[in-house]
Short mmCIF file of N, CA and C in Angstrom, two decimals:
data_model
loop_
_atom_site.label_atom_id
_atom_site.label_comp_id
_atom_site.label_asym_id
_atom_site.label_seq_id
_atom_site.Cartn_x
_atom_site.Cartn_y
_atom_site.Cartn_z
N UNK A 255 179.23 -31.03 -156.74
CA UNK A 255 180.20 -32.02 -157.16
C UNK A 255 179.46 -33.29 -157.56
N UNK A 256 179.30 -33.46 -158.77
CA UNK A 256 178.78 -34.55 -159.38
C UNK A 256 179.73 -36.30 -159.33
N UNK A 257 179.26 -37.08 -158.43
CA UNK A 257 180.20 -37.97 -158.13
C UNK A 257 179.58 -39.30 -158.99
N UNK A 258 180.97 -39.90 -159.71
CA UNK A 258 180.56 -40.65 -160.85
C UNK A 258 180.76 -42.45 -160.26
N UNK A 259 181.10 -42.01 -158.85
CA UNK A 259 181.65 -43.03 -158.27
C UNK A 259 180.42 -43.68 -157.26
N UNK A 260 179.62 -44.45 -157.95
CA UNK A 260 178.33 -45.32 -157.11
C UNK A 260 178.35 -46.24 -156.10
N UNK A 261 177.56 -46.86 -155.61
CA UNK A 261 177.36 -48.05 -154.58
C UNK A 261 178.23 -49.09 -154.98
N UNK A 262 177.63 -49.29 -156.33
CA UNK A 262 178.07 -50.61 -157.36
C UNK A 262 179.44 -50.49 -157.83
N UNK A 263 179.71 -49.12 -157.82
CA UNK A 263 181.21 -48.98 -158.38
C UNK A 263 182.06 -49.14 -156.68
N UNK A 264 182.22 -48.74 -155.97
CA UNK A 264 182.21 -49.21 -154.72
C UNK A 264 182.35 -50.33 -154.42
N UNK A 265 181.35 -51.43 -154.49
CA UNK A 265 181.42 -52.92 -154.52
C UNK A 265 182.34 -53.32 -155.36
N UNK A 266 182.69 -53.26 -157.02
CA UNK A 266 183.31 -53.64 -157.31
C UNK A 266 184.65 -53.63 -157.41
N UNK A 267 185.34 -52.39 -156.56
CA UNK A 267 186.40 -52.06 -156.38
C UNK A 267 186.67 -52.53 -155.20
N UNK A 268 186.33 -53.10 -154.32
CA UNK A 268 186.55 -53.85 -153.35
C UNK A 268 186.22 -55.36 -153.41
N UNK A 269 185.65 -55.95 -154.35
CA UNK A 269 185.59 -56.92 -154.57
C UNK A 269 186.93 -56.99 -155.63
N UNK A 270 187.61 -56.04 -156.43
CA UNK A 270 188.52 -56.61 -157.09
C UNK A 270 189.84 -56.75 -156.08
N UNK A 271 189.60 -55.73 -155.11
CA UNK A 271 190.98 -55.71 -154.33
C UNK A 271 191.04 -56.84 -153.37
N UNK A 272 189.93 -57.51 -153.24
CA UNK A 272 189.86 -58.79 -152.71
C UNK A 272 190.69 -59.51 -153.36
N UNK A 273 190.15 -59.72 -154.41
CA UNK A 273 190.88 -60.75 -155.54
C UNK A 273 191.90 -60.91 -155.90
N UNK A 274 192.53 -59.68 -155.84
CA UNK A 274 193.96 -59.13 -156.58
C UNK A 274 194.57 -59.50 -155.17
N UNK A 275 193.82 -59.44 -153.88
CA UNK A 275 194.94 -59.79 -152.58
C UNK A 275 194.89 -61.28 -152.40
N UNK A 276 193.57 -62.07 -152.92
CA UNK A 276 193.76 -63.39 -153.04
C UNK A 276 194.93 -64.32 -154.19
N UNK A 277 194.72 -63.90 -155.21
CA UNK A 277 195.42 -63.88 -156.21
C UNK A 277 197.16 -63.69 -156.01
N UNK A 278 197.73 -63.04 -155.34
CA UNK A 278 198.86 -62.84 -154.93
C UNK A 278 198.77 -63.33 -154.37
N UNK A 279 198.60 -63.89 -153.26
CA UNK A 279 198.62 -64.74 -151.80
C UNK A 279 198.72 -66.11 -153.06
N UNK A 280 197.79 -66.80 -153.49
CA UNK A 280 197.77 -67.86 -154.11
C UNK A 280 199.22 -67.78 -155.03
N UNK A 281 199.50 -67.00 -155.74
CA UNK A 281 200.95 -66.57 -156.48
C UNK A 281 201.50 -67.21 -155.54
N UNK A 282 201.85 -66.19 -154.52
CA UNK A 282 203.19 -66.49 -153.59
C UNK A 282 202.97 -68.29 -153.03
N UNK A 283 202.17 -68.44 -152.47
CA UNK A 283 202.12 -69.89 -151.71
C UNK A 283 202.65 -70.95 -152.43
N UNK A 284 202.53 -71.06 -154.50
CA UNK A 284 202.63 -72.16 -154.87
C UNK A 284 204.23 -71.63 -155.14
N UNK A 285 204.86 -70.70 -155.22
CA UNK A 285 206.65 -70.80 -155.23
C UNK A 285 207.07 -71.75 -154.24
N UNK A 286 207.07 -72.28 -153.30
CA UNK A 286 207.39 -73.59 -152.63
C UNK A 286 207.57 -74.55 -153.01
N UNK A 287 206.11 -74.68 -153.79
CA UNK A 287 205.74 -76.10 -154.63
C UNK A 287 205.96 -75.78 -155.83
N UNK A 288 206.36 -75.01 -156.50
CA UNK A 288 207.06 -75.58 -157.73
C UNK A 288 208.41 -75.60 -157.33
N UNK A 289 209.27 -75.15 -155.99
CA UNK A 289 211.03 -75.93 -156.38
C UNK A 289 210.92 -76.64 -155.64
N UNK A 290 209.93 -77.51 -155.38
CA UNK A 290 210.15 -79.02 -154.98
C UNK A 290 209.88 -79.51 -155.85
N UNK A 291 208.94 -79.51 -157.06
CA UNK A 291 208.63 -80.17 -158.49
C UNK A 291 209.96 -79.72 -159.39
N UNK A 292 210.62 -78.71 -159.36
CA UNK A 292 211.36 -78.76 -160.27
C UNK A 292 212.89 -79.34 -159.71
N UNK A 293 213.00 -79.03 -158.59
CA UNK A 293 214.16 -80.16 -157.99
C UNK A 293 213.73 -81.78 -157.79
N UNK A 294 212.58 -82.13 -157.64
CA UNK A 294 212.65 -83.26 -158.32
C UNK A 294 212.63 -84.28 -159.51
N UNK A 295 211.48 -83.10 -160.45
CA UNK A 295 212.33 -83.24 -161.74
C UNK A 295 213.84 -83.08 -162.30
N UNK A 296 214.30 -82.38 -161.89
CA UNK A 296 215.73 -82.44 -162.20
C UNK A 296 217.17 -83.78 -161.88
N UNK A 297 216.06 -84.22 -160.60
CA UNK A 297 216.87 -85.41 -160.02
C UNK A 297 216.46 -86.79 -160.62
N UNK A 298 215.04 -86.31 -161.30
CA UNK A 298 214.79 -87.68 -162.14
C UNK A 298 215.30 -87.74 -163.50
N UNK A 299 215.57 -86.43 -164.40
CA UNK A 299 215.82 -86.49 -165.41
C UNK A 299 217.44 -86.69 -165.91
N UNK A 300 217.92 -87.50 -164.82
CA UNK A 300 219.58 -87.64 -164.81
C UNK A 300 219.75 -87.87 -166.78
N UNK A 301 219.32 -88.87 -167.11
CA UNK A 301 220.11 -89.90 -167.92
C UNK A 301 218.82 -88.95 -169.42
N UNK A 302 218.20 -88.05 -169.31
CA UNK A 302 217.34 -88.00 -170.35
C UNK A 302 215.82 -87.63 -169.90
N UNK A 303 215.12 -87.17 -170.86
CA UNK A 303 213.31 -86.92 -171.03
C UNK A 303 212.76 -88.26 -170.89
N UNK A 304 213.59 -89.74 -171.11
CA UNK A 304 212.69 -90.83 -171.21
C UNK A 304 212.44 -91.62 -169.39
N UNK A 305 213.48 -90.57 -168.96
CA UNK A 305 213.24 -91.00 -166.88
C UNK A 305 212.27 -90.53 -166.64
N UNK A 306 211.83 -89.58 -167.34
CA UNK A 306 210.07 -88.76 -166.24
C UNK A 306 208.82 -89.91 -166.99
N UNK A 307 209.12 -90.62 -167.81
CA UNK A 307 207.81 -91.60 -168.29
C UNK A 307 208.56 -93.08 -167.16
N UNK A 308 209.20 -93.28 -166.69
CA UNK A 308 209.38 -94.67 -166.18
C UNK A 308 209.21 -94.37 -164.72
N UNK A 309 209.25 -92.84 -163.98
CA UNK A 309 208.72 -92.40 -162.81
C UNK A 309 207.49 -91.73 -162.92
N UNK A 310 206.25 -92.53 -162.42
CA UNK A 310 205.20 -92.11 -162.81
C UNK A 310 204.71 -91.04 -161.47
N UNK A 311 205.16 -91.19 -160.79
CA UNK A 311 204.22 -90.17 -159.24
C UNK A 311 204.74 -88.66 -160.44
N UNK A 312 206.23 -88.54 -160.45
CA UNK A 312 206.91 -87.26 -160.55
C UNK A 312 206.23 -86.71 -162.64
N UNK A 313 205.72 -87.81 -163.08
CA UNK A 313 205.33 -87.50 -164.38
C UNK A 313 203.69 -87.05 -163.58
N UNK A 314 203.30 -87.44 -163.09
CA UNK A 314 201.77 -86.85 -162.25
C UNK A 314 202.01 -85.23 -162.03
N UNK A 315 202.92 -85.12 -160.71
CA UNK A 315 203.58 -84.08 -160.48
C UNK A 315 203.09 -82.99 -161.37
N UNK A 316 204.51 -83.13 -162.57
CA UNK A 316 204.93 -82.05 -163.10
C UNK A 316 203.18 -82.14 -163.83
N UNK A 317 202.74 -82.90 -164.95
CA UNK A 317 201.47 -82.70 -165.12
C UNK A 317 200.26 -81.70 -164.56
N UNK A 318 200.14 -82.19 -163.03
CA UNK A 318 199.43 -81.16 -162.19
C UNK A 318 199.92 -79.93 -162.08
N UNK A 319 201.57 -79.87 -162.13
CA UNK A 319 202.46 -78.36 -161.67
C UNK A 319 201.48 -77.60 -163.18
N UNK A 320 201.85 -78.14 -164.39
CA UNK A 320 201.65 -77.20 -165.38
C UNK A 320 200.32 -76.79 -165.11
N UNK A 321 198.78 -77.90 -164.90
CA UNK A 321 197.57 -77.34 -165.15
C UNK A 321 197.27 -76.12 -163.97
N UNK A 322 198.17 -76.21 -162.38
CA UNK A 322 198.46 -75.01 -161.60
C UNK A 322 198.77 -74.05 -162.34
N UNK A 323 199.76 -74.04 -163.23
CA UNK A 323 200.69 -72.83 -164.16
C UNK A 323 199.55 -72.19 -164.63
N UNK A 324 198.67 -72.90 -165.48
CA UNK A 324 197.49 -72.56 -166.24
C UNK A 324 196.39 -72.10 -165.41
N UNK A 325 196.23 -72.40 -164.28
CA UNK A 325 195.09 -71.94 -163.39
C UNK A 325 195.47 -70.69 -163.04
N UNK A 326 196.31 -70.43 -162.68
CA UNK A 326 196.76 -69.11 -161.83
C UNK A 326 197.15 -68.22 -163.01
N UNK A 327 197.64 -68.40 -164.00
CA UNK A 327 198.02 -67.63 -165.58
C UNK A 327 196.09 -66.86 -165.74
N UNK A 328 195.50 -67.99 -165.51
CA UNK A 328 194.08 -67.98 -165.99
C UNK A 328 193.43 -66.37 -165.25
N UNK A 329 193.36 -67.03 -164.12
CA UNK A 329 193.04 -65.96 -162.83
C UNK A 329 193.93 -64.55 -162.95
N UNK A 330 195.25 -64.08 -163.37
CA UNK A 330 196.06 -63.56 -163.43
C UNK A 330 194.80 -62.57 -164.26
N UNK A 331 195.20 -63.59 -165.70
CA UNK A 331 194.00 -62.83 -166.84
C UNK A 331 192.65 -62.32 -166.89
N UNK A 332 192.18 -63.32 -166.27
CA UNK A 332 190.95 -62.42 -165.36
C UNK A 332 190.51 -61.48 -164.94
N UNK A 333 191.55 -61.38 -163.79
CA UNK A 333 191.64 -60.32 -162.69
C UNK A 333 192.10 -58.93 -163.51
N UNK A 334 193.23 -58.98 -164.67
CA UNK A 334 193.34 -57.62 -165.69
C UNK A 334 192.33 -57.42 -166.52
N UNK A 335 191.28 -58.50 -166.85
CA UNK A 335 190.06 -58.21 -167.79
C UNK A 335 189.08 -56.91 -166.54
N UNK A 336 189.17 -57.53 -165.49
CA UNK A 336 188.35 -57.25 -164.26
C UNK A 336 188.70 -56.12 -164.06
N UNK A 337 190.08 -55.38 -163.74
CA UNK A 337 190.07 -54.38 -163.45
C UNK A 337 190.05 -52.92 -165.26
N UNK A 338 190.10 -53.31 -166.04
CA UNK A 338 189.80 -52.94 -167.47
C UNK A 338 188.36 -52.29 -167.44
N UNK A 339 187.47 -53.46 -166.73
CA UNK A 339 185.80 -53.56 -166.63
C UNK A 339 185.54 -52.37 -165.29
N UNK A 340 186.26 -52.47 -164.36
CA UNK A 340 186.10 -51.51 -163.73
C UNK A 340 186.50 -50.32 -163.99
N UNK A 341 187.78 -50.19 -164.52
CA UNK A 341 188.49 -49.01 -165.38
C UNK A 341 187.60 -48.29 -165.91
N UNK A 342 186.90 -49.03 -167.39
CA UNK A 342 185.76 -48.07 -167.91
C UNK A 342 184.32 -47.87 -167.26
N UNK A 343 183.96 -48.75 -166.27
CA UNK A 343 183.03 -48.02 -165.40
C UNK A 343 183.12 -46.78 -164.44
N UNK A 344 184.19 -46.79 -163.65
CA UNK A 344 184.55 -45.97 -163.03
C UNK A 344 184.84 -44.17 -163.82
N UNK A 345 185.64 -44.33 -165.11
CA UNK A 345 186.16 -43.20 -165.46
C UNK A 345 185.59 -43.12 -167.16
N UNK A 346 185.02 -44.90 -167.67
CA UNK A 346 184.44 -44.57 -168.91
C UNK A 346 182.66 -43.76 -168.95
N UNK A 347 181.75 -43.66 -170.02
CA UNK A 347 181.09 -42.96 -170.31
C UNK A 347 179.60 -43.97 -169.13
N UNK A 348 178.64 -43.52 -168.81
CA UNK A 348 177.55 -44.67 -168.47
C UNK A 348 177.06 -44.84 -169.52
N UNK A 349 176.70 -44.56 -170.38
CA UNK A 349 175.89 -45.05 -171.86
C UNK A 349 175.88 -46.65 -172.11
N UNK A 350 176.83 -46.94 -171.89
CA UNK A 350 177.05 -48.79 -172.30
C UNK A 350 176.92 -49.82 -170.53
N UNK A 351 176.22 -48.97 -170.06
CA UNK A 351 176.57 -49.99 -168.53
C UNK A 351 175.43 -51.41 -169.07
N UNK A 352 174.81 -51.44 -169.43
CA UNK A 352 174.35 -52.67 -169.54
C UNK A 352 175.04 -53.64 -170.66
N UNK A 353 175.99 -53.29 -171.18
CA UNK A 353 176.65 -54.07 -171.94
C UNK A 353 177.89 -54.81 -171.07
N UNK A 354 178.22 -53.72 -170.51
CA UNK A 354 179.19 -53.99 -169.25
C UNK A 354 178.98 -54.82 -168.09
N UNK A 355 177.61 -55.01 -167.84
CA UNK A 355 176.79 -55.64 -167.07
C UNK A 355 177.22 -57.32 -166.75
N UNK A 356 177.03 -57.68 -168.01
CA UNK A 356 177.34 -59.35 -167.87
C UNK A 356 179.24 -59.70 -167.29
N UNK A 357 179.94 -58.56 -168.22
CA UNK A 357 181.38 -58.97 -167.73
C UNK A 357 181.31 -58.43 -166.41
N UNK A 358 181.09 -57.60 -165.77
CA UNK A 358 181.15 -57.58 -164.29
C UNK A 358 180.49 -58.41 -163.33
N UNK A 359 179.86 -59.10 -163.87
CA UNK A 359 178.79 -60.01 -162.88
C UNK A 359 179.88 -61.50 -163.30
N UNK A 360 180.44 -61.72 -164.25
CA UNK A 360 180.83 -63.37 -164.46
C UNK A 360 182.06 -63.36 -164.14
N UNK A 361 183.20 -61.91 -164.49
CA UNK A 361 184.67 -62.07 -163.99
C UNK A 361 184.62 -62.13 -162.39
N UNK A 362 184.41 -61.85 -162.13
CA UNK A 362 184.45 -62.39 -160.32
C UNK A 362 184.16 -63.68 -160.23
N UNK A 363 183.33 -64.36 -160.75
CA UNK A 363 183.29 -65.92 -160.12
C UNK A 363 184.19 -66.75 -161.13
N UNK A 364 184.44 -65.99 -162.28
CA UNK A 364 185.27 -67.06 -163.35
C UNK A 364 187.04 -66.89 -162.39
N UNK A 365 186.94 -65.63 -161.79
CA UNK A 365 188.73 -65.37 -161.28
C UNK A 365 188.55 -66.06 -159.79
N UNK A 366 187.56 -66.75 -158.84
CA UNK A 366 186.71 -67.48 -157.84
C UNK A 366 187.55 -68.58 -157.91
N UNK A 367 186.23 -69.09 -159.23
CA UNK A 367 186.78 -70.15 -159.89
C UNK A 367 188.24 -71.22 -159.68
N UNK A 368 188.88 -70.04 -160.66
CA UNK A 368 190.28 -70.48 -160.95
C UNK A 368 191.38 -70.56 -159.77
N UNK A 369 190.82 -69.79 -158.99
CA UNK A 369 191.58 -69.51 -157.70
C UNK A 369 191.44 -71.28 -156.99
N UNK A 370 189.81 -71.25 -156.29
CA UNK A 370 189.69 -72.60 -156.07
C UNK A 370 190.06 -73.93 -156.44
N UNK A 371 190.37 -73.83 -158.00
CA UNK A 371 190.55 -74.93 -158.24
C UNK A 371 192.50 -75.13 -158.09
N UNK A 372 192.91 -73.90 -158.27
CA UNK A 372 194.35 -73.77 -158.10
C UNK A 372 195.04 -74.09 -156.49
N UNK A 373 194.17 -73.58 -155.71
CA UNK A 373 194.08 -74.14 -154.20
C UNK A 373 193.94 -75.65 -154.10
N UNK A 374 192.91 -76.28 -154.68
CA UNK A 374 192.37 -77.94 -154.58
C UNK A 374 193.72 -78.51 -155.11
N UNK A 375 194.46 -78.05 -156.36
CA UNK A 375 195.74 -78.98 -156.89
C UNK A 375 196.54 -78.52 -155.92
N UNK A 376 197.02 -77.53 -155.38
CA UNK A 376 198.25 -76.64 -154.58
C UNK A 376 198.36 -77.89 -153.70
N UNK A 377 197.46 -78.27 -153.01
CA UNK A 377 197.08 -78.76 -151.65
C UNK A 377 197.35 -80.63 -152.64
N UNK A 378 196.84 -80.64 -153.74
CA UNK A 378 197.29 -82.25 -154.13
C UNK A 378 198.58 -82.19 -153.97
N UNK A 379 199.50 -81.26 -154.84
CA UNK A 379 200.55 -81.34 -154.85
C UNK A 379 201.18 -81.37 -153.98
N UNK A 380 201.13 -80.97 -152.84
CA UNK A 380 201.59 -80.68 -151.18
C UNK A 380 201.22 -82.01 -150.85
N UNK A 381 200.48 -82.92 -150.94
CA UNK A 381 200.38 -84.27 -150.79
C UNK A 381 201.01 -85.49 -151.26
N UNK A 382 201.07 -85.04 -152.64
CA UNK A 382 202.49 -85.97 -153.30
C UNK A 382 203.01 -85.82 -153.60
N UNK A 383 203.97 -84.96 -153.33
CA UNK A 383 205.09 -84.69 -152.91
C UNK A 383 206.24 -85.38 -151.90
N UNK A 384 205.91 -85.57 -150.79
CA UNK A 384 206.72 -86.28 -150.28
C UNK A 384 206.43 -87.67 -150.98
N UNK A 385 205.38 -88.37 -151.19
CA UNK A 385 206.08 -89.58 -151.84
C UNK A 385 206.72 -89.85 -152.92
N UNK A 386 206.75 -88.27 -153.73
CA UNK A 386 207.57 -88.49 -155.12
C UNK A 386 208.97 -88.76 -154.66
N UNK A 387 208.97 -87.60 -153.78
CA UNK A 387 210.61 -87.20 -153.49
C UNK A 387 211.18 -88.54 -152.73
#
């Protein structure tokens, strides 16, 4: 039985299921913090779009909410490039593994990355928050 399934293929399938369990965990945690950003946007935007420029904490806010949106969208994308990269290692041909080489070595710290920095705002936002509200 010729097994196509290596050390390295091994590692990286547990390093993605890391990710993919970090990645959800990070998903789920910021649903909190966005319906406190969007119920307080909603309570500022009584009279119009021109109340979120004369309340500046809650124009911060939503600002940070979106570049979160974009961090975790980011990582999302990642993490499907990542498992694609493992996809064709695992069940594609070996002929191209050194081409494959660089995307398996950089999607793990670029989906790291995005995670961390989505944690560092999660945790701003969890901070001003109560003084928006």
């Amino acid at each position: 039985m010729d097994s196509k399934i290596t050390q390295k293929s091994w590692m990286a399938v547990v390093l993605w299921t890391g990710l993919l369990a970090a990645t959800a965990y990070t998903s789920n945690a910021t649903v909190n913090v966005f319906n406190a950003i969007i119920q307080a946007l909603f309570q500022t935007l009584v009279n119009g779009i021109g109340d979120l420029f004369s309340n500046y904490g809650v124009l911060f806010a939503t600002l940070l909410s979106i570049a979160l949106v974009f961090l975790l969208v980011s990582a999302w994308l990642g993490l499907v490039s990542f498992s694609f990269e493992i996809g064709s290692m695992i069940f594609g041909k070996g002929d191209e593994e050194e081409e494959d080489e660089s995307d398996l070595t950089t999607l793990p710290g670029q989906i790291a990355r995005y995670l961390g920095f989505s944690w560092g705002l999660f945790y701003i936002l969890f901070l001003i928050l109560p003084m928006v509200l």
